[in-house]
Coordinates of C-alpha atoms in Angstrom, one line a residue:
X1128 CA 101.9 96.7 80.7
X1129 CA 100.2 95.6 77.4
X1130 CA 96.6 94.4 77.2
X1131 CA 97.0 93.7 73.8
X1132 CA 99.1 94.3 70.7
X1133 CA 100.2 93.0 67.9
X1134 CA 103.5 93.0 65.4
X1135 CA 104.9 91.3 62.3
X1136 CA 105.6 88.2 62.0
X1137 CA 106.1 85.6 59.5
X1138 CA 106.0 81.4 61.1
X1139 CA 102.6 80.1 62.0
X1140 CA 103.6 79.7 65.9
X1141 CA 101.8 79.9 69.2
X1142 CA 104.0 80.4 72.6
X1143 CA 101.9 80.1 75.7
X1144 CA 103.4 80.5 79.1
X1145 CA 102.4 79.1 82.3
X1146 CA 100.4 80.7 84.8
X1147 CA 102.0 81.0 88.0
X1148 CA 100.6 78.0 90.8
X1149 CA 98.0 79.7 92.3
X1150 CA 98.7 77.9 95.5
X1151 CA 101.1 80.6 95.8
X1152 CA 99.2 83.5 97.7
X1153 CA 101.0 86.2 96.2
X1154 CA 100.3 85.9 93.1
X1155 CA 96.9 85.1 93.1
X1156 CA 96.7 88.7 93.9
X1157 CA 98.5 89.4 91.0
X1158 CA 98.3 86.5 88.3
X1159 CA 100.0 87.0 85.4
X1160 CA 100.2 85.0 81.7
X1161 CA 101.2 85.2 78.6
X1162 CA 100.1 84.2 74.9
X1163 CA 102.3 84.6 71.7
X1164 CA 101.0 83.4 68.8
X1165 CA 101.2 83.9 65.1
X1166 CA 99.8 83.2 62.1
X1167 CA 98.8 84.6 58.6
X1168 CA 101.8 87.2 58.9
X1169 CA 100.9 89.1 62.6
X1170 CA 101.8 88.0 65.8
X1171 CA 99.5 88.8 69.0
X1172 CA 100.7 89.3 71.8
X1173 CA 98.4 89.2 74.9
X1174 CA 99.5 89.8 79.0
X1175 CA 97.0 90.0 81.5
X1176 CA 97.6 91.4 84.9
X1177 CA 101.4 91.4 84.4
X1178 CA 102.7 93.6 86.8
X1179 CA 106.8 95.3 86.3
X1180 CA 108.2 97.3 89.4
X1181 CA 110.9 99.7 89.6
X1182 CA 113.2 99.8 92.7
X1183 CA 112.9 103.0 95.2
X1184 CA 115.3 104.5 97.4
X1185 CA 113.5 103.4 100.1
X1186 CA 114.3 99.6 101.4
X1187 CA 111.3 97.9 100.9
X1188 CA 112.6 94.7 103.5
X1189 CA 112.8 98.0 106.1
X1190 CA 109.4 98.6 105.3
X1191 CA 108.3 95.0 105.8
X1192 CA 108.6 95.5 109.1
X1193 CA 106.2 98.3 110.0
X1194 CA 102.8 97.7 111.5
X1195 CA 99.5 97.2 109.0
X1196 CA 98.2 101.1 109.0
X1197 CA 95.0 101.5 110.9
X1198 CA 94.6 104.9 109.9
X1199 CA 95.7 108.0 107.8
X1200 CA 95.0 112.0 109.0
X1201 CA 95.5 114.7 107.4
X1202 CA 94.7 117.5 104.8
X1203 CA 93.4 116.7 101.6
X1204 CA 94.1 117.8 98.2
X1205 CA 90.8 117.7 95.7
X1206 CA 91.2 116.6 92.1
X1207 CA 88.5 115.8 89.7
X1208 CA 87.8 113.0 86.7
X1209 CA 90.5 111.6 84.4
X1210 CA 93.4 113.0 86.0
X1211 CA 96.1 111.2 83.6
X1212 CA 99.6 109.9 84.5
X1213 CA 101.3 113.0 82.4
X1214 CA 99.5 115.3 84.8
X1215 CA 100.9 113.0 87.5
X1216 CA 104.2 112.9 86.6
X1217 CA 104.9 114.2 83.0
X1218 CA 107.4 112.2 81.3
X1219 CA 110.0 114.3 81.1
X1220 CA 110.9 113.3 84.8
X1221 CA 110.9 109.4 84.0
X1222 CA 114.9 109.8 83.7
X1223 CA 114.6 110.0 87.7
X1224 CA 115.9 106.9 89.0
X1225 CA 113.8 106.2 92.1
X1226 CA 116.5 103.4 94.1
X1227 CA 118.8 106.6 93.7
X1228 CA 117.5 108.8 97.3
X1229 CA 118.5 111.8 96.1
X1230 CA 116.4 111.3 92.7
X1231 CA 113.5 109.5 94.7
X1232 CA 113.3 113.2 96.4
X1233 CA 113.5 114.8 93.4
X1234 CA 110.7 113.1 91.3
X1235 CA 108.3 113.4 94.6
X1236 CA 108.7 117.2 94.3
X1237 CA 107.5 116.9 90.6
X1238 CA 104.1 115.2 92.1
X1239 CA 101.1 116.5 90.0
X1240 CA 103.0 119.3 88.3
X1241 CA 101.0 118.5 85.1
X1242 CA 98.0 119.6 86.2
X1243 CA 96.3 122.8 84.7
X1244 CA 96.6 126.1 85.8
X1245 CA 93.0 125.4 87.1
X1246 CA 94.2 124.6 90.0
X1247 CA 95.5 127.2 91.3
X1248 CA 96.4 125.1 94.7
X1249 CA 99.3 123.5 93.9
X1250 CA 100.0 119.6 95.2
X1251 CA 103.3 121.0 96.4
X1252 CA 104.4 124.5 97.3
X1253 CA 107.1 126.5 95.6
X1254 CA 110.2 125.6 96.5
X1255 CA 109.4 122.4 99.1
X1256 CA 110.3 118.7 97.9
X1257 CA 106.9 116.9 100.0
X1258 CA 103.5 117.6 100.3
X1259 CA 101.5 118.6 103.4
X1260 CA 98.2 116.9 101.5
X1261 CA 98.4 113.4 102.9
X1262 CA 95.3 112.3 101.4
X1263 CA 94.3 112.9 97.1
X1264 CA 91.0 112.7 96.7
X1265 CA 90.0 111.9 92.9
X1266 CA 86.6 111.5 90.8
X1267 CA 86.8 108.7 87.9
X1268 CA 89.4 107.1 86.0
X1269 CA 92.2 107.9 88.1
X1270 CA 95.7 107.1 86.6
X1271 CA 94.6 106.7 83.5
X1272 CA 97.1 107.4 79.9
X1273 CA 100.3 105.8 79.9
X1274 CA 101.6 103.0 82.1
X1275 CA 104.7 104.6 84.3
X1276 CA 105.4 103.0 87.6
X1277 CA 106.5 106.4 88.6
X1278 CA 103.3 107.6 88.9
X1279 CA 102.5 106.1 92.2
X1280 CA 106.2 106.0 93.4
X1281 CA 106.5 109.8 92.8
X1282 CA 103.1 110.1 95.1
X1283 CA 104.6 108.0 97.7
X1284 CA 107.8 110.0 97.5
X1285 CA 106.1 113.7 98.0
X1286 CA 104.2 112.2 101.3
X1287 CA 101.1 111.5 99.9
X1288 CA 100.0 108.1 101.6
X1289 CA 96.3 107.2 100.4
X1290 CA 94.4 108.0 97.0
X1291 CA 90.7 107.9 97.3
X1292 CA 89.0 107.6 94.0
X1293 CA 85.8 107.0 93.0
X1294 CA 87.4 104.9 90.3
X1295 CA 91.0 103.5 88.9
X1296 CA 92.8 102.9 85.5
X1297 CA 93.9 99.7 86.2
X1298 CA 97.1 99.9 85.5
X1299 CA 97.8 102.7 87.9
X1300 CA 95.7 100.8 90.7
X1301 CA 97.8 97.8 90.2
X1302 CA 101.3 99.6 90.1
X1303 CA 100.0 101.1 93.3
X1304 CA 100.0 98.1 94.9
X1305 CA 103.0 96.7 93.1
X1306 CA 105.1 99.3 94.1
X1307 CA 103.8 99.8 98.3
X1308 CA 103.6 103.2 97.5
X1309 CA 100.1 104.4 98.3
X1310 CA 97.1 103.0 99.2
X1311 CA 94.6 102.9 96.2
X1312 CA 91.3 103.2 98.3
X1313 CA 87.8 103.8 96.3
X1314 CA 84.8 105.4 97.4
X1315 CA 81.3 104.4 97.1
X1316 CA 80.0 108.4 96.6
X1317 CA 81.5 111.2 94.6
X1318 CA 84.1 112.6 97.4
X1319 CA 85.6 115.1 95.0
X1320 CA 82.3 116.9 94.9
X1321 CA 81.9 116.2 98.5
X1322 CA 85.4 117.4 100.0
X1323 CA 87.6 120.5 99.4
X1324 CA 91.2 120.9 99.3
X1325 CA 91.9 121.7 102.7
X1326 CA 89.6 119.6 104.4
X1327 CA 91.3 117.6 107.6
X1328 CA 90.5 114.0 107.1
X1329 CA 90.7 110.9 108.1
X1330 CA 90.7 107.4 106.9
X1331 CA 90.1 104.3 109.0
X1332 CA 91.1 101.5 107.4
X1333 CA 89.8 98.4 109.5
X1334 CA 86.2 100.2 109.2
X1335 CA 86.4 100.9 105.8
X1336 CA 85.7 104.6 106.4
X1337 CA 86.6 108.0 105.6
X1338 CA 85.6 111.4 107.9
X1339 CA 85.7 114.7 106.9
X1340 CA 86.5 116.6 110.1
X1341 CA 86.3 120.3 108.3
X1342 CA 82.5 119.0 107.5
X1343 CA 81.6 116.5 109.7
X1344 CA 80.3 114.1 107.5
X1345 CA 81.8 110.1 107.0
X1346 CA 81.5 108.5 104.0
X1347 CA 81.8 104.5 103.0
X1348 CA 84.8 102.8 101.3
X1349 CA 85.2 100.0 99.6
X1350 CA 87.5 97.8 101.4
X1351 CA 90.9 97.2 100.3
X1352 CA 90.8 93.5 101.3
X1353 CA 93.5 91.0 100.6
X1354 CA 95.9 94.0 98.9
X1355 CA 96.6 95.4 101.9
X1356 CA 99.1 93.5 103.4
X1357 CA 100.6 93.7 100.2
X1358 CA 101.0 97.5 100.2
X1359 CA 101.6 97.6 104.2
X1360 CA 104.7 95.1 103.6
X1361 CA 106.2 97.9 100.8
X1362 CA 104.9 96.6 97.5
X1363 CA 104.7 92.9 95.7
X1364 CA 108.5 91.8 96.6
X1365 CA 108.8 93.2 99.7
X1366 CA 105.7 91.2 100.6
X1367 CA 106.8 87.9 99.2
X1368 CA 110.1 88.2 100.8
X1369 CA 108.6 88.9 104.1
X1370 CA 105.9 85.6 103.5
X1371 CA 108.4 83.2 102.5
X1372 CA 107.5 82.8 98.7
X1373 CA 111.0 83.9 97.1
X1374 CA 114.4 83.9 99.2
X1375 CA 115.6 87.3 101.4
X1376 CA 117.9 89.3 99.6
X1377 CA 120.4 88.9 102.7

């Protein structure tokens, strides 16, 4: 996804697409459009919102069917500000093809191998393929760097099923949802200085909360709203399959 660029060009030409209807739910979740034009030798380019999505092994029209999550539990794993998408999933794992099962596997056991020896908990053990953190909880910026679907889908893949954040690149927050992978919750107070990796936790989604059972304290989140049918349905498609806005693939 591009928020803006620009190349070489020689005409004096403007292309502007259409925005999608936006009597069409879906994408007023995720509106999308486009403008090309040129002049004086350069051409910008402009997208906002656009949104690309790379299959999984997983069938998202299996996932379609599951009921809206009420809650997650689990251990959490503790990560502070900036975490970038290299430290997510460095790009020299991007050849994994996730519609392949075998590779979808194989990029979730790379899941936050980037990060520095700093933390000397690692996401996954030595020698496992998942994670037993079920919950990341981030500082600011989240998913910021480079813009790689496989950042949340390799997440999704090692088990992790929620990111709480106390802020998003926006990119990675919308290829969250895009992809159904995990659920890109934020928090309304600075949970990585509040929580430890280890902590059991839980996240209740209809109350928009998040309890720390290792120290008894609940904490507010922001709530997730219209995008989480989206995510509970397996990702943008998936959704809009289920819905009726584009035909089933059977």
């Amino acid at each position: 996804m591009v928020t803006a660029s620009s190349i070489s060009f020689g005409a004096n030409t403007t292309f502007t697409s259409s925005p999608i209807p936006k009597t069409k739910p879906l994408f007023n979740l995720i509106p999308h459009s486009l403008k090309f034009t040129t002049g004086n030798g350069r051409a910008a380019v402009t997208f906002q919102r656009a949104v690309s999505v790379i299959p999984k092994a997983t069938s998202a029209d299996s996932r379609a069917t599951k009921e809206p999550t009420a809650t997650f539990h689990g251990l959490c794993y503790v990560v502070g500000d900036n975490i970038d998408t290299d430290q997510i999933i460095p790009a020299e794992y991007l050849t994994l093809v996730p519609s392949n099962p075998d590779e979808y596997e194989k990029l979730g056991s790379y899941a936050l191998i980037g990060l520095p020896a700093t933390y000397t908990t690692r996401f996954i053990d030595e020698n496992e393929t998942k994670t037993k953190y079920k919950i990341i909880i981030a500082g600011g910026n989240f998913g910021c760097g480079s813009s790689r679907e496989h950042a949340p889908v390799a997440l999704g893949a090692a088990g992790c099923s929620a990111v709480v954040a106390e802020s998003y690149a926006r990119i990675f927050f919308r290829n969250s949802v895009a992809t159904g992978e995990i659920y890109p919750l934020e928090s309304e107070a600075r949970l990585c200085e509040e929580c430890s990796t280890g902590d059991v936790v839980t996240i209740e989604m209809a109350e928009s909360r998040l309890i720390n059972h290792t120290t008894g304290k609940e904490y507010k989140l922001k709530p997730i709203g219209d995008l989480g049918p989206v995510i509970d349905a397996g990702g943008i498609f998936a959704y809009a399959r289920k819905t009726g806005m584009i035909a089933s693939r059977y």
